[in-house]
Coordinates of N, CA and C in Angstrom, one line a residue:
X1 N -91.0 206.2 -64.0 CA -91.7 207.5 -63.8 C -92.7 207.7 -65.0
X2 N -94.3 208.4 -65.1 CA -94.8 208.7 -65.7 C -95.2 209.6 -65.7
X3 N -95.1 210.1 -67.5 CA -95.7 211.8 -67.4 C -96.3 211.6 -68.6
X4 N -97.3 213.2 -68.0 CA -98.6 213.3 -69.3 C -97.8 214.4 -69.9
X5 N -98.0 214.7 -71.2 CA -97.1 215.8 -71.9 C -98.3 216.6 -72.1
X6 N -98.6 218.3 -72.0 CA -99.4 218.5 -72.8 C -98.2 219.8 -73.7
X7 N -98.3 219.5 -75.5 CA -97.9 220.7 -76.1 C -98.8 221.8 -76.8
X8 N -99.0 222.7 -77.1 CA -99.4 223.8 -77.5 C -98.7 224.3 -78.2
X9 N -99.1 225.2 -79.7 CA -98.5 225.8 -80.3 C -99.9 226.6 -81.0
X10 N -100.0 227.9 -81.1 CA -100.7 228.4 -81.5 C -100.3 229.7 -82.2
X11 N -100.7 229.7 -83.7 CA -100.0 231.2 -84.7 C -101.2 231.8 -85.1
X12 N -100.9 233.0 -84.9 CA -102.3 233.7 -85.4 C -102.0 234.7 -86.4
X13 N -102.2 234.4 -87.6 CA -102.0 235.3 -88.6 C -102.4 236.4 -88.8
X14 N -101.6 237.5 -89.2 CA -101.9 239.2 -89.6 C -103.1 239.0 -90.5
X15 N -103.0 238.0 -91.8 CA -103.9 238.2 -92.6 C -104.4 237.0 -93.0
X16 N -105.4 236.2 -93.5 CA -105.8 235.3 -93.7 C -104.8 234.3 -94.9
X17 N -104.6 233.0 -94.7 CA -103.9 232.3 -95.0 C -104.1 231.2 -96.0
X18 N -104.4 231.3 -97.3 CA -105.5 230.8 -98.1 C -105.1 228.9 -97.8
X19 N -103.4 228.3 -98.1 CA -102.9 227.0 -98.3 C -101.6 227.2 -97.3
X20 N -102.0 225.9 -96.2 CA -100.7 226.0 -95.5 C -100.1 224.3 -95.6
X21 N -98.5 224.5 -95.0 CA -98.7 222.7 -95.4 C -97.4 223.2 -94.1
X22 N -97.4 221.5 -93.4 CA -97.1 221.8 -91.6 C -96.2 220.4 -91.7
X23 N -95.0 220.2 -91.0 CA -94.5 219.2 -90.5 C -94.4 218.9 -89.1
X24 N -94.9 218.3 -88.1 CA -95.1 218.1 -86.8 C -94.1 216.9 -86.3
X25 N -93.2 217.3 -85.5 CA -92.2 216.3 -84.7 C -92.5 216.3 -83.1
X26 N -93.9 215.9 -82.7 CA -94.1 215.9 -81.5 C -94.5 214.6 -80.9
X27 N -94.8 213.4 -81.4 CA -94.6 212.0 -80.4 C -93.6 211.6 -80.1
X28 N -93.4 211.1 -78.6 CA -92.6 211.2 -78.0 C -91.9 210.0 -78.5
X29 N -90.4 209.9 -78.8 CA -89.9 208.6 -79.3 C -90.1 206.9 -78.3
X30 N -90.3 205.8 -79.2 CA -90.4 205.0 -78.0 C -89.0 204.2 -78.4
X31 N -88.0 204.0 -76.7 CA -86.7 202.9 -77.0 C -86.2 202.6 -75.8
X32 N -85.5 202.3 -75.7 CA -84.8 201.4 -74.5 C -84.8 202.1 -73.1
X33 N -85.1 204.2 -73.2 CA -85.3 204.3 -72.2 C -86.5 205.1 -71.7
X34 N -87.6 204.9 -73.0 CA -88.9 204.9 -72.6 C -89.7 204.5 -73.2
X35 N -91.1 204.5 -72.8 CA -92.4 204.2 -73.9 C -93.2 205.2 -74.1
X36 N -93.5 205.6 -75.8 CA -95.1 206.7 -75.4 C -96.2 205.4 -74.9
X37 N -97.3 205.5 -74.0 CA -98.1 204.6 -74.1 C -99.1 204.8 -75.0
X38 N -99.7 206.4 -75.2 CA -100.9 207.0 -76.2 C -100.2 208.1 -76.5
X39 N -101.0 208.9 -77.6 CA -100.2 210.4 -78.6 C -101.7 210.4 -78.9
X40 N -101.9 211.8 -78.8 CA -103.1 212.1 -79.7 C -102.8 213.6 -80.1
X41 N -102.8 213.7 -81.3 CA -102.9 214.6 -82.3 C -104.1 215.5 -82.4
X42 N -104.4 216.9 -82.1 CA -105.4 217.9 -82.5 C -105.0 219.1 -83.2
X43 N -105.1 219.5 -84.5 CA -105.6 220.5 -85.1 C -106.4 221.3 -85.6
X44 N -106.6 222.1 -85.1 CA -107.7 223.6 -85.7 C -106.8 224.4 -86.8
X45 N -107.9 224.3 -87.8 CA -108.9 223.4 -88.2 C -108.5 222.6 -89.1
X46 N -109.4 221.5 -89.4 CA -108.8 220.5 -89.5 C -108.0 219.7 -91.1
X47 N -107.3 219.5 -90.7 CA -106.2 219.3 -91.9 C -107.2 218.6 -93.3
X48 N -106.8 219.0 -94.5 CA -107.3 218.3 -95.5 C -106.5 217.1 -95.9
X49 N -105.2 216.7 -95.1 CA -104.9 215.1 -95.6 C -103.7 215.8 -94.2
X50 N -103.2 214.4 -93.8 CA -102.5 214.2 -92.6 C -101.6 213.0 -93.3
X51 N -100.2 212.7 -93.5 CA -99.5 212.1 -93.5 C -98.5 211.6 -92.3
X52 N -98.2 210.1 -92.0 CA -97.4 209.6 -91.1 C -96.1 209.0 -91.7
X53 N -94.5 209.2 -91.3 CA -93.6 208.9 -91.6 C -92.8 208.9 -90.6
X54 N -91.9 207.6 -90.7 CA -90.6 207.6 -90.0 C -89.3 208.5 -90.5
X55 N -88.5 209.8 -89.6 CA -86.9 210.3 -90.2 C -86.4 209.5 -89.7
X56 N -85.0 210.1 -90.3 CA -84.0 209.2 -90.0 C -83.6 208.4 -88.9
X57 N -83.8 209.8 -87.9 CA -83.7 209.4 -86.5 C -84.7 208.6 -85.6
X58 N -85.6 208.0 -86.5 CA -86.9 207.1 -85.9 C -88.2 208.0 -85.5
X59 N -87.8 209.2 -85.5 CA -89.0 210.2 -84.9 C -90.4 209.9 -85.8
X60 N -91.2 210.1 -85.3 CA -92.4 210.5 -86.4 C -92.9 211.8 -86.5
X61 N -92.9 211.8 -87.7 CA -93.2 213.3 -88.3 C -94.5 213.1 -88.8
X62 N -95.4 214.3 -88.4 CA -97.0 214.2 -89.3 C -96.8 215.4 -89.7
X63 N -97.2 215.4 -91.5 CA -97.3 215.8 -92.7 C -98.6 216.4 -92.5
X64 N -99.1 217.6 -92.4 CA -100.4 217.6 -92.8 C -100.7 219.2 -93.6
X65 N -101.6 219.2 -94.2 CA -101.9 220.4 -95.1 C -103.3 221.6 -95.0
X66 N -103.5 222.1 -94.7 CA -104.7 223.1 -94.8 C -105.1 223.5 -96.1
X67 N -106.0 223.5 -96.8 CA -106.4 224.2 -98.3 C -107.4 225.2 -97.8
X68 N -108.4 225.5 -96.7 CA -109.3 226.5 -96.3 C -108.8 227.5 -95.8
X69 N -109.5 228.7 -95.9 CA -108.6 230.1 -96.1 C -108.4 230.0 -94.3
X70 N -107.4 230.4 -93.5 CA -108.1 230.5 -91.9 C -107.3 231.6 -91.6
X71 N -106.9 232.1 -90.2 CA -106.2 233.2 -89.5 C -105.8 233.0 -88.7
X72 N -106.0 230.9 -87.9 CA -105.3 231.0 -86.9 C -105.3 229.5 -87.1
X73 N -104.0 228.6 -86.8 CA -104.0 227.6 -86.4 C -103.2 227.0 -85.0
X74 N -103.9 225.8 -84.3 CA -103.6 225.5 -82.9 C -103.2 224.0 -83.1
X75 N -102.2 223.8 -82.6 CA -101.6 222.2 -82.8 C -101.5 221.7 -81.6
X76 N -102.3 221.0 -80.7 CA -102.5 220.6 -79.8 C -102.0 219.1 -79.4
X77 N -100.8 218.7 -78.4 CA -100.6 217.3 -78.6 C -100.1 217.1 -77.1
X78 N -101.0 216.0 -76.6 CA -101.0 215.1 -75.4 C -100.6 214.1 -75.7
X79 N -99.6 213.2 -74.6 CA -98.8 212.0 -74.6 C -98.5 211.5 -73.1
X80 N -98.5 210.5 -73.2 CA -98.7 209.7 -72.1 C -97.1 208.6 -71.9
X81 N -96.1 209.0 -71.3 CA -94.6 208.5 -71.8 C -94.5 207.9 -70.2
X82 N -93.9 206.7 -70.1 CA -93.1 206.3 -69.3 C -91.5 206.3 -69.7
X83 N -90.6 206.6 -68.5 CA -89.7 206.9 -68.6 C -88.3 205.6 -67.6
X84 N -87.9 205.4 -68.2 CA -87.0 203.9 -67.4 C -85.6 204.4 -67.5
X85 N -85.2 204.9 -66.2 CA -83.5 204.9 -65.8 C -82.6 204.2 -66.7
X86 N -82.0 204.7 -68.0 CA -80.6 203.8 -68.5 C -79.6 204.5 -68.1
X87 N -79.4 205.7 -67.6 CA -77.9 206.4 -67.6 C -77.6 205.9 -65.7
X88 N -75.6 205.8 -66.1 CA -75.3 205.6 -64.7 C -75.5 206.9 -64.0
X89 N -75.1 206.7 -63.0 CA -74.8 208.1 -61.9 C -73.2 208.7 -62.7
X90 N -73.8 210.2 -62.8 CA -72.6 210.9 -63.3 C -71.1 210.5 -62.8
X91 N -71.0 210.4 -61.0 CA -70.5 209.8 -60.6 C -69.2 208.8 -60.8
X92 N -70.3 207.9 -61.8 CA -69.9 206.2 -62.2 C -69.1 206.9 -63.2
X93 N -69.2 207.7 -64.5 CA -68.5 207.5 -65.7 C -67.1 208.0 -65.2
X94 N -65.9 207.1 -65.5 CA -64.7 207.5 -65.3 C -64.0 207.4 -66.9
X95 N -64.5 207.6 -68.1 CA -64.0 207.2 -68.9 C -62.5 209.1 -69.8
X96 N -61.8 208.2 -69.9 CA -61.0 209.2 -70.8 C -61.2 209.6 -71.9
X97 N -61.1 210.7 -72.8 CA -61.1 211.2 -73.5 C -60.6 210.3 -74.8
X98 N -59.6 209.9 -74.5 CA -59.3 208.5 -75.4 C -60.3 207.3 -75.5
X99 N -60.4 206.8 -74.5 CA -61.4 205.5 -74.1 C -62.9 206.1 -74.7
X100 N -63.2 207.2 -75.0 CA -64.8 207.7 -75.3 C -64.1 207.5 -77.0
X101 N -63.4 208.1 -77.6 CA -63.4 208.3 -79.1 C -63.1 207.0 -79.4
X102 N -61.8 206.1 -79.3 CA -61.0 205.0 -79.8 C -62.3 204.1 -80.1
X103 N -63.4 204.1 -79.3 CA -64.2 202.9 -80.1 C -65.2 203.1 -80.9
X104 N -65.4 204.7 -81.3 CA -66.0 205.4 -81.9 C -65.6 205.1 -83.6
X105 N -64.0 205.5 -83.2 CA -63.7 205.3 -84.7 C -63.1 204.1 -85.1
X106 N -63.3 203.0 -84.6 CA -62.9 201.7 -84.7 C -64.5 201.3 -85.5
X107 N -65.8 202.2 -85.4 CA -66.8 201.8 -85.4 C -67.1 202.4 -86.7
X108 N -66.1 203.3 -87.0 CA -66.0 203.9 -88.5 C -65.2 202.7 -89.1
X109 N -64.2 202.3 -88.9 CA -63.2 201.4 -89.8 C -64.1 200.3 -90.1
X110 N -65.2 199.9 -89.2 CA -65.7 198.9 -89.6 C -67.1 199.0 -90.5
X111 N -67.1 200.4 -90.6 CA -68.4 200.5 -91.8 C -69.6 201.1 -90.9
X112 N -69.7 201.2 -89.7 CA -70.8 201.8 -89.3 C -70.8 203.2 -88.8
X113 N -71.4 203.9 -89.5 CA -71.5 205.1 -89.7 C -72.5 205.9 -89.5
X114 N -73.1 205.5 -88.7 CA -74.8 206.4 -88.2 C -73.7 207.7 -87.3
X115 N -73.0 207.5 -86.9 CA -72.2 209.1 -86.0 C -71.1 209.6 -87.1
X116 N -70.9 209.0 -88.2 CA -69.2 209.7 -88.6 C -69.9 211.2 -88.9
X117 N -71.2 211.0 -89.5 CA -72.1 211.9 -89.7 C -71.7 213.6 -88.9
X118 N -71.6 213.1 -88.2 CA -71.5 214.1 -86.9 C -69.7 214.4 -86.6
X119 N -68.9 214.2 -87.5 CA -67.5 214.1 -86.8 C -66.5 215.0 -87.6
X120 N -67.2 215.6 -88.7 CA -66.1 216.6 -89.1 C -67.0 218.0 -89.8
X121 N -66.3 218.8 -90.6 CA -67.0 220.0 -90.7 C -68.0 220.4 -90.7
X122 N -68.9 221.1 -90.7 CA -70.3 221.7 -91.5 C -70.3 223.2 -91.8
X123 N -71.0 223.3 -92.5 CA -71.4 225.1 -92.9 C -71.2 225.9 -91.6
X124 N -71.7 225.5 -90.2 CA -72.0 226.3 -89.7 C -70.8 225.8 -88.4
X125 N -70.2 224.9 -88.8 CA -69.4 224.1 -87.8 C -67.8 224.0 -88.1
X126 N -67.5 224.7 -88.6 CA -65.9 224.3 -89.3 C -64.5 224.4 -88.6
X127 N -64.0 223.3 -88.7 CA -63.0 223.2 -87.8 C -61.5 223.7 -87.9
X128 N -61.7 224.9 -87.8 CA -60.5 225.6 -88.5 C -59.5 225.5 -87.0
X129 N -58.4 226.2 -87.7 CA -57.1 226.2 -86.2 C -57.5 227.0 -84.6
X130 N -58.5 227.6 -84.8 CA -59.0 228.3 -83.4 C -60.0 227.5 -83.2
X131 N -60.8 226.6 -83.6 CA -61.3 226.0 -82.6 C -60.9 224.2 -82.3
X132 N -60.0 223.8 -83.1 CA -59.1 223.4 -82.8 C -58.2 223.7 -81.6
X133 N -57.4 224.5 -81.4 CA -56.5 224.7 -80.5 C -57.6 225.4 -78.9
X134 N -58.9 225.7 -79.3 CA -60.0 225.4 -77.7 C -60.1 224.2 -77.4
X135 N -60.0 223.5 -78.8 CA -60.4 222.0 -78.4 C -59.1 221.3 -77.4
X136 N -57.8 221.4 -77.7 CA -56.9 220.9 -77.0 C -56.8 221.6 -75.6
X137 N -57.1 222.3 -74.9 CA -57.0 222.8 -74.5 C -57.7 221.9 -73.2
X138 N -58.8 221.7 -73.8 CA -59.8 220.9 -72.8 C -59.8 219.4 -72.7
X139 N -60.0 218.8 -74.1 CA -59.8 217.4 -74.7 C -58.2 216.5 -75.0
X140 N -57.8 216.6 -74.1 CA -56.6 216.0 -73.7 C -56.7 214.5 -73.6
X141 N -56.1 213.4 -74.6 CA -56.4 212.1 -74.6 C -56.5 211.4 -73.1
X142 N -55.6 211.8 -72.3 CA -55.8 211.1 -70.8 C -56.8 211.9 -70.1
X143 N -57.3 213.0 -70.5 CA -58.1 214.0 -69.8 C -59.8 213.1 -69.3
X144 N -60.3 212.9 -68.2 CA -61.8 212.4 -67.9 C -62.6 212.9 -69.0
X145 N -63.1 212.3 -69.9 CA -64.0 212.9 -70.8 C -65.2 213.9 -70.7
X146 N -66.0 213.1 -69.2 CA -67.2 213.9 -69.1 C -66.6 215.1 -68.1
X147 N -65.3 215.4 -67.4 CA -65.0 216.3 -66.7 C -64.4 217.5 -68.0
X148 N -64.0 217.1 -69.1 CA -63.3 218.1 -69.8 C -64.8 218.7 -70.5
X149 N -65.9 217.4 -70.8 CA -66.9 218.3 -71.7 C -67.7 219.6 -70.8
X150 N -67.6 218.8 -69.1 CA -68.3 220.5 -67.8 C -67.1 221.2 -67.7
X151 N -66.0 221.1 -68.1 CA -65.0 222.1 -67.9 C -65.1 223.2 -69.0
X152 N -65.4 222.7 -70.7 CA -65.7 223.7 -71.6 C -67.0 223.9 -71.4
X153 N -67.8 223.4 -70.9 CA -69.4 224.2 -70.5 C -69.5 225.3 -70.1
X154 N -68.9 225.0 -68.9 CA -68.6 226.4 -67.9 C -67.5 227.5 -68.1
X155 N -66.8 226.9 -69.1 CA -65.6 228.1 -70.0 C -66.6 228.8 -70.8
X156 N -67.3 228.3 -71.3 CA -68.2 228.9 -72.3 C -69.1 229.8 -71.3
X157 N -69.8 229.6 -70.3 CA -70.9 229.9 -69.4 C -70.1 230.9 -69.0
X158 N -68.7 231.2 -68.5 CA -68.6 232.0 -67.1 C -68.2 233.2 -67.9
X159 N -67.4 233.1 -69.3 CA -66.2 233.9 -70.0 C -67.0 234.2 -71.3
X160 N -68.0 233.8 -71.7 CA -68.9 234.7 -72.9 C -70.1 235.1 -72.8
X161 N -70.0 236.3 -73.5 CA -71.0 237.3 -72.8 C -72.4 236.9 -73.5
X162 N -73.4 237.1 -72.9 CA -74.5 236.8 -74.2 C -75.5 238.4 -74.4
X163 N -75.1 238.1 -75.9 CA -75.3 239.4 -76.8 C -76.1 239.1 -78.3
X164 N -77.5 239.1 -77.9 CA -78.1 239.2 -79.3 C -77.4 239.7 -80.6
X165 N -77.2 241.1 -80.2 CA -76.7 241.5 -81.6 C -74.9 241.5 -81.5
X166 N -74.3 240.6 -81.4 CA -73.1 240.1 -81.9 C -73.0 239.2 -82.8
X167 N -74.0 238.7 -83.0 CA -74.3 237.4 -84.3 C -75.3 237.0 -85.1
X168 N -75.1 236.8 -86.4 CA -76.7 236.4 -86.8 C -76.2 234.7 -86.9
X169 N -77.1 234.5 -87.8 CA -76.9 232.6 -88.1 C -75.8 232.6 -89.1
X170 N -75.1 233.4 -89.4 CA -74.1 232.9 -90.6 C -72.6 233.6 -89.6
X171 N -72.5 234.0 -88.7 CA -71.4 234.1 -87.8 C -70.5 233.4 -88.1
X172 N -69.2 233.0 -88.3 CA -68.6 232.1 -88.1 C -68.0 231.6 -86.7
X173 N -67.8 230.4 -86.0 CA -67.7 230.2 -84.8 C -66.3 230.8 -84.3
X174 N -65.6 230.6 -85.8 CA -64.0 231.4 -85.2 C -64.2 232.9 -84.1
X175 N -65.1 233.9 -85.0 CA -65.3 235.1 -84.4 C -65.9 235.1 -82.9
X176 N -66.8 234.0 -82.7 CA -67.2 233.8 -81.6 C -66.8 233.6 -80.5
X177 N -65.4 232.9 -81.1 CA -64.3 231.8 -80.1 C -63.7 233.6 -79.2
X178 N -63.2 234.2 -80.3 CA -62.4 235.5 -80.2 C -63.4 236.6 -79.8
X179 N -64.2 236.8 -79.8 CA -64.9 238.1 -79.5 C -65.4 237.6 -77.8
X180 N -65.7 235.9 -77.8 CA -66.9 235.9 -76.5 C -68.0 236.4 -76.3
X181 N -68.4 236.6 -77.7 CA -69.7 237.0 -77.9 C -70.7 236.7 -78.6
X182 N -72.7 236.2 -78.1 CA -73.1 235.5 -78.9 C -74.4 235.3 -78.2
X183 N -74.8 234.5 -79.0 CA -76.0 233.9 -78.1 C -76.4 232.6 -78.0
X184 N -77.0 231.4 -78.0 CA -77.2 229.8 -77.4 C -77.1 229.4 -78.3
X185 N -77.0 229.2 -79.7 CA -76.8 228.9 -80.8 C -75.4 228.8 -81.2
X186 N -74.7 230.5 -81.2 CA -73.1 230.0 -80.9 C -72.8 229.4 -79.8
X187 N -73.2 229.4 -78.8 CA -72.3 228.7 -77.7 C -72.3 226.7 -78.0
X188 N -73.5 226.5 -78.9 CA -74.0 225.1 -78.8 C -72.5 224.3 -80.1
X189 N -73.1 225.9 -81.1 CA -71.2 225.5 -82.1 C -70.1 225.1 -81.8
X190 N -69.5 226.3 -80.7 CA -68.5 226.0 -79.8 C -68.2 224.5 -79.4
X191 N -69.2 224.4 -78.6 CA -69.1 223.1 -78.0 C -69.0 222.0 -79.0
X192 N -70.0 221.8 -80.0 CA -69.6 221.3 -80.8 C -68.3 221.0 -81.9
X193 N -67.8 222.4 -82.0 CA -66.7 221.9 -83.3 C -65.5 221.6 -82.3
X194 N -65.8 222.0 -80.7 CA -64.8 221.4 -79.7 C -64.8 219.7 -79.8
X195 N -65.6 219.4 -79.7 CA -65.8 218.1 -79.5 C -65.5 216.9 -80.5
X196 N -66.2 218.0 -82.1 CA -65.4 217.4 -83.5 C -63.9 217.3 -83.5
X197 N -63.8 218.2 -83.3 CA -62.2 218.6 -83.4 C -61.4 217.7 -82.2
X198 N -62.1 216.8 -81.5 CA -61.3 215.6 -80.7 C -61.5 214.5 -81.2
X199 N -62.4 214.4 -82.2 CA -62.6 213.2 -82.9 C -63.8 212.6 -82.1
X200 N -64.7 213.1 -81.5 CA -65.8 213.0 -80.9 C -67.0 213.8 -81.5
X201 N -68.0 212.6 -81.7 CA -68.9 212.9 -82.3 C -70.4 213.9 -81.9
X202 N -70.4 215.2 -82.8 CA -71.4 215.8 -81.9 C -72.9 216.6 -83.1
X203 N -73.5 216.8 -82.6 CA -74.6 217.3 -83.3 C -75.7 218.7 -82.1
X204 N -76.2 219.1 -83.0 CA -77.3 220.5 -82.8 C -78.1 219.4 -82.8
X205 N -79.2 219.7 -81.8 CA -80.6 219.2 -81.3 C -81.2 220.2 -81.3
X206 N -83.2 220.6 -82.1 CA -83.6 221.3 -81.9 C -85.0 220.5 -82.3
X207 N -86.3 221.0 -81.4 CA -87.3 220.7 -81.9 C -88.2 221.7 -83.0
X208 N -89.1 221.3 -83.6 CA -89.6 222.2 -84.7 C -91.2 221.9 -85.1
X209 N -91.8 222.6 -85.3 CA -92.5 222.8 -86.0 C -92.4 223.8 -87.1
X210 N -92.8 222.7 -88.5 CA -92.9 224.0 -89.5 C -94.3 224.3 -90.1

Protein backbone atom coordinates (compact mmCIF):
# COMPACT_ATOMS: atom_id res chain seq x y z
CA UNK A 1 0.00 0.00 0.00
CA UNK A 2 0.98 3.55 -0.77
CA UNK A 3 0.41 6.78 0.85
CA UNK A 4 1.23 10.49 0.34
CA UNK A 5 1.51 12.04 3.86
CA UNK A 6 0.68 15.71 3.84
CA UNK A 7 1.68 17.41 7.65
CA UNK A 8 0.95 20.85 8.59
CA UNK A 9 1.73 22.65 11.59
CA UNK A 10 1.19 26.26 11.81
CA UNK A 11 1.86 28.88 15.15
CA UNK A 12 1.05 32.23 15.00
CA UNK A 13 2.45 34.31 17.53
CA UNK A 14 0.68 37.07 19.84
CA UNK A 15 3.86 39.09 19.46
CA UNK A 16 6.69 39.00 17.24
CA UNK A 17 9.41 36.43 17.91
CA UNK A 18 12.97 37.83 17.52
CA UNK A 19 15.18 33.89 17.72
CA UNK A 20 13.40 30.64 17.51
CA UNK A 21 15.20 27.16 17.46
CA UNK A 22 12.74 24.06 16.35
CA UNK A 23 13.29 20.21 16.46
CA UNK A 24 11.21 18.40 13.73
CA UNK A 25 10.41 14.49 13.99
CA UNK A 26 8.49 14.12 10.85
CA UNK A 27 10.11 11.58 8.17
CA UNK A 28 8.57 8.75 7.99
CA UNK A 29 10.94 5.85 9.48
CA UNK A 30 12.28 3.51 6.76
CA UNK A 31 12.46 -0.74 8.08
CA UNK A 32 11.24 -3.96 7.55
CA UNK A 33 7.73 -2.75 7.38
CA UNK A 34 8.03 0.14 5.24
CA UNK A 35 9.81 2.60 2.93
CA UNK A 36 9.77 6.60 2.82
CA UNK A 37 10.35 6.76 -0.97
CA UNK A 38 10.83 10.94 -0.87
CA UNK A 39 10.39 13.55 2.35
CA UNK A 40 10.45 17.03 1.57
CA UNK A 41 10.86 19.50 4.13
CA UNK A 42 9.17 23.34 3.92
CA UNK A 43 9.54 26.20 6.29
CA UNK A 44 8.31 29.72 6.43
CA UNK A 45 10.44 31.50 6.71
CA UNK A 46 13.25 30.09 6.03
CA UNK A 47 15.57 28.68 8.62
CA UNK A 48 19.04 30.27 9.07
CA UNK A 49 20.85 26.69 9.48
CA UNK A 50 18.89 23.31 9.30
CA UNK A 51 20.58 20.37 10.97
CA UNK A 52 20.09 16.43 10.21
CA UNK A 53 20.55 13.66 12.87
CA UNK A 54 19.84 10.19 13.76
CA UNK A 55 17.79 9.49 17.87
CA UNK A 56 18.06 6.76 19.36
CA UNK A 57 15.22 5.21 17.96
CA UNK A 58 16.56 5.75 14.28
CA UNK A 59 14.05 8.64 13.63
CA UNK A 60 15.44 11.69 11.99
CA UNK A 61 15.22 14.74 13.64
CA UNK A 62 15.78 18.29 11.71
CA UNK A 63 17.40 20.84 13.89
CA UNK A 64 16.66 24.09 12.59
CA UNK A 65 16.80 27.72 13.88
CA UNK A 66 15.16 31.17 12.94
CA UNK A 67 17.43 34.47 13.86
CA UNK A 68 14.68 36.99 11.83
CA UNK A 69 12.15 38.67 13.91
CA UNK A 70 8.66 36.76 12.41
CA UNK A 71 4.94 36.25 13.89
CA UNK A 72 4.24 33.18 12.26
CA UNK A 73 5.85 29.97 11.40
CA UNK A 74 4.40 26.98 8.99
CA UNK A 75 6.22 23.59 8.87
CA UNK A 76 5.06 21.93 5.95
CA UNK A 77 6.03 18.11 5.24
CA UNK A 78 5.04 15.76 2.41
CA UNK A 79 6.13 11.96 2.17
CA UNK A 80 5.70 9.48 -0.04
CA UNK A 81 5.72 5.87 2.29
CA UNK A 82 5.10 2.43 1.16
CA UNK A 83 3.72 0.27 3.56
CA UNK A 84 4.51 -3.85 3.59
CA UNK A 85 2.19 -6.23 5.80
CA UNK A 86 4.66 -7.79 8.73
CA UNK A 87 2.06 -8.28 11.53
CA UNK A 88 0.04 -11.79 11.65
CA UNK A 89 -3.74 -11.70 11.80
CA UNK A 90 -4.70 -10.88 15.46
CA UNK A 91 -6.28 -14.09 15.09
CA UNK A 92 -2.91 -16.00 14.64
CA UNK A 93 -1.12 -14.69 18.04
CA UNK A 94 -1.88 -17.33 20.66
CA UNK A 95 0.95 -16.59 22.83
CA UNK A 96 0.85 -16.52 26.84
CA UNK A 97 1.65 -14.12 29.06
CA UNK A 98 4.61 -16.17 30.04
CA UNK A 99 5.74 -17.19 26.49
CA UNK A 100 5.66 -13.07 25.57
CA UNK A 101 8.01 -12.01 28.80
CA UNK A 102 10.38 -15.38 29.40
CA UNK A 103 12.31 -14.44 26.17
CA UNK A 104 12.29 -10.90 26.88
CA UNK A 105 14.20 -11.34 29.87
CA UNK A 106 16.41 -14.09 28.79
CA UNK A 107 17.35 -11.17 26.38
CA UNK A 108 18.28 -9.06 29.43
CA UNK A 109 20.54 -11.99 31.02
CA UNK A 110 22.22 -11.95 27.89
CA UNK A 111 23.23 -8.26 27.72
CA UNK A 112 20.74 -6.91 25.34
CA UNK A 113 19.08 -4.20 26.56
CA UNK A 114 17.46 -1.85 23.94
CA UNK A 115 13.74 -2.85 26.04
CA UNK A 116 15.03 -3.35 29.81
CA UNK A 117 14.82 0.40 29.24
CA UNK A 118 11.19 0.17 29.34
CA UNK A 119 10.66 -2.52 32.15
CA UNK A 120 10.70 -0.93 35.53
CA UNK A 121 9.82 2.40 37.25
CA UNK A 122 9.76 5.96 36.00
CA UNK A 123 8.81 9.42 37.48
CA UNK A 124 5.60 9.26 35.99
CA UNK A 125 5.33 5.38 35.90
CA UNK A 126 5.92 3.78 39.37
CA UNK A 127 5.10 0.53 40.24
CA UNK A 128 3.94 0.62 43.54
CA UNK A 129 1.38 -2.17 45.18
CA UNK A 130 -1.89 -0.78 43.45
CA UNK A 131 -0.81 -1.00 40.23
CA UNK A 132 0.73 -4.05 40.75
CA UNK A 133 -2.12 -5.88 42.09
CA UNK A 134 -4.29 -4.32 38.55
CA UNK A 135 -1.58 -5.83 36.94
CA UNK A 136 -2.33 -9.44 38.38
CA UNK A 137 -5.40 -9.25 37.96
CA UNK A 138 -5.20 -9.29 34.19
CA UNK A 139 -1.57 -10.63 33.44
CA UNK A 140 -1.76 -14.09 34.68
CA UNK A 141 1.37 -16.19 33.46
CA UNK A 142 -0.96 -18.82 31.56
CA UNK A 143 -3.32 -15.94 30.68
CA UNK A 144 -3.31 -15.23 26.39
CA UNK A 145 -1.19 -12.24 26.34
CA UNK A 146 -2.76 -10.16 23.62
CA UNK A 147 -6.36 -11.16 25.19
CA UNK A 148 -5.36 -9.96 28.81
CA UNK A 149 -3.65 -6.57 27.14
CA UNK A 150 -7.81 -5.92 25.25
CA UNK A 151 -9.17 -7.08 28.47
CA UNK A 152 -7.28 -4.14 30.51
CA UNK A 153 -7.96 -1.79 27.48
CA UNK A 154 -11.51 -2.07 27.80
CA UNK A 155 -11.29 -2.10 31.79
CA UNK A 156 -9.72 1.09 31.43
CA UNK A 157 -12.24 2.27 28.49
CA UNK A 158 -15.68 1.07 30.02
CA UNK A 159 -14.93 1.90 34.09
CA UNK A 160 -12.90 5.32 33.91
CA UNK A 161 -14.33 8.30 33.53
CA UNK A 162 -12.58 10.97 31.36
CA UNK A 163 -12.20 14.14 33.25
CA UNK A 164 -9.86 16.96 32.40
CA UNK A 165 -9.68 18.42 35.60
CA UNK A 166 -9.00 15.27 37.72
CA UNK A 167 -5.29 15.32 36.76
CA UNK A 168 -2.48 17.35 35.75
CA UNK A 169 0.97 15.78 34.50
CA UNK A 170 2.41 15.07 37.94
CA UNK A 171 -0.87 12.87 39.09
CA UNK A 172 0.35 9.85 40.34
CA UNK A 173 -1.07 6.73 38.53
CA UNK A 174 -1.91 5.19 42.06
CA UNK A 175 -4.74 8.04 42.38
CA UNK A 176 -5.84 7.29 38.99
CA UNK A 177 -6.06 3.49 39.43
CA UNK A 178 -8.49 4.55 42.68
CA UNK A 179 -10.44 7.57 41.74
CA UNK A 180 -11.13 6.28 37.67
CA UNK A 181 -10.46 9.45 36.82
CA UNK A 182 -8.36 11.22 34.12
CA UNK A 183 -7.58 11.80 30.82
CA UNK A 184 -5.39 9.81 27.70
CA UNK A 185 -2.28 10.35 29.31
CA UNK A 186 -3.34 8.57 32.58
CA UNK A 187 -5.04 5.93 31.02
CA UNK A 188 -1.75 5.29 28.61
CA UNK A 189 0.28 5.04 32.48
CA UNK A 190 -2.13 2.60 33.61
CA UNK A 191 -1.60 0.47 30.89
CA UNK A 192 1.70 0.85 31.08
CA UNK A 193 2.91 0.33 34.72
CA UNK A 194 0.32 -2.76 34.15
CA UNK A 195 2.31 -4.19 31.71
CA UNK A 196 5.82 -3.23 33.74
CA UNK A 197 4.57 -4.69 36.57
CA UNK A 198 4.34 -8.24 34.53
CA UNK A 199 7.77 -7.92 33.47
CA UNK A 200 6.69 -6.81 30.05
CA UNK A 201 8.17 -4.20 28.41
CA UNK A 202 6.25 -0.93 27.70
CA UNK A 203 6.73 2.71 26.76
CA UNK A 204 4.63 6.29 26.01
CA UNK A 205 4.66 7.10 22.22
CA UNK A 206 4.10 10.65 21.26
CA UNK A 207 4.92 12.79 18.25
CA UNK A 208 6.32 16.37 18.68
CA UNK A 209 7.28 19.22 17.38
CA UNK A 210 9.22 21.66 19.46
Amino acid sequence: MRYQIHHRTTYDYSYPVAVSHHAATLRPLSDDGQTCNSFDLRIEPQPSDLVTRTDFFDNTVQLFSIQDGHDQLVVDANSDVTVQSRFRPIEGLRLTVADTSEPIQQEWADGKIDTVQYAFSSPHVVLSDEVTALSEKFFRPNQDFLGAACALAAYIHDTFEFDPSATDVSTPIDRVIKTKRGVCQDYAHVMIGALRAAKLPARYVSGYIL
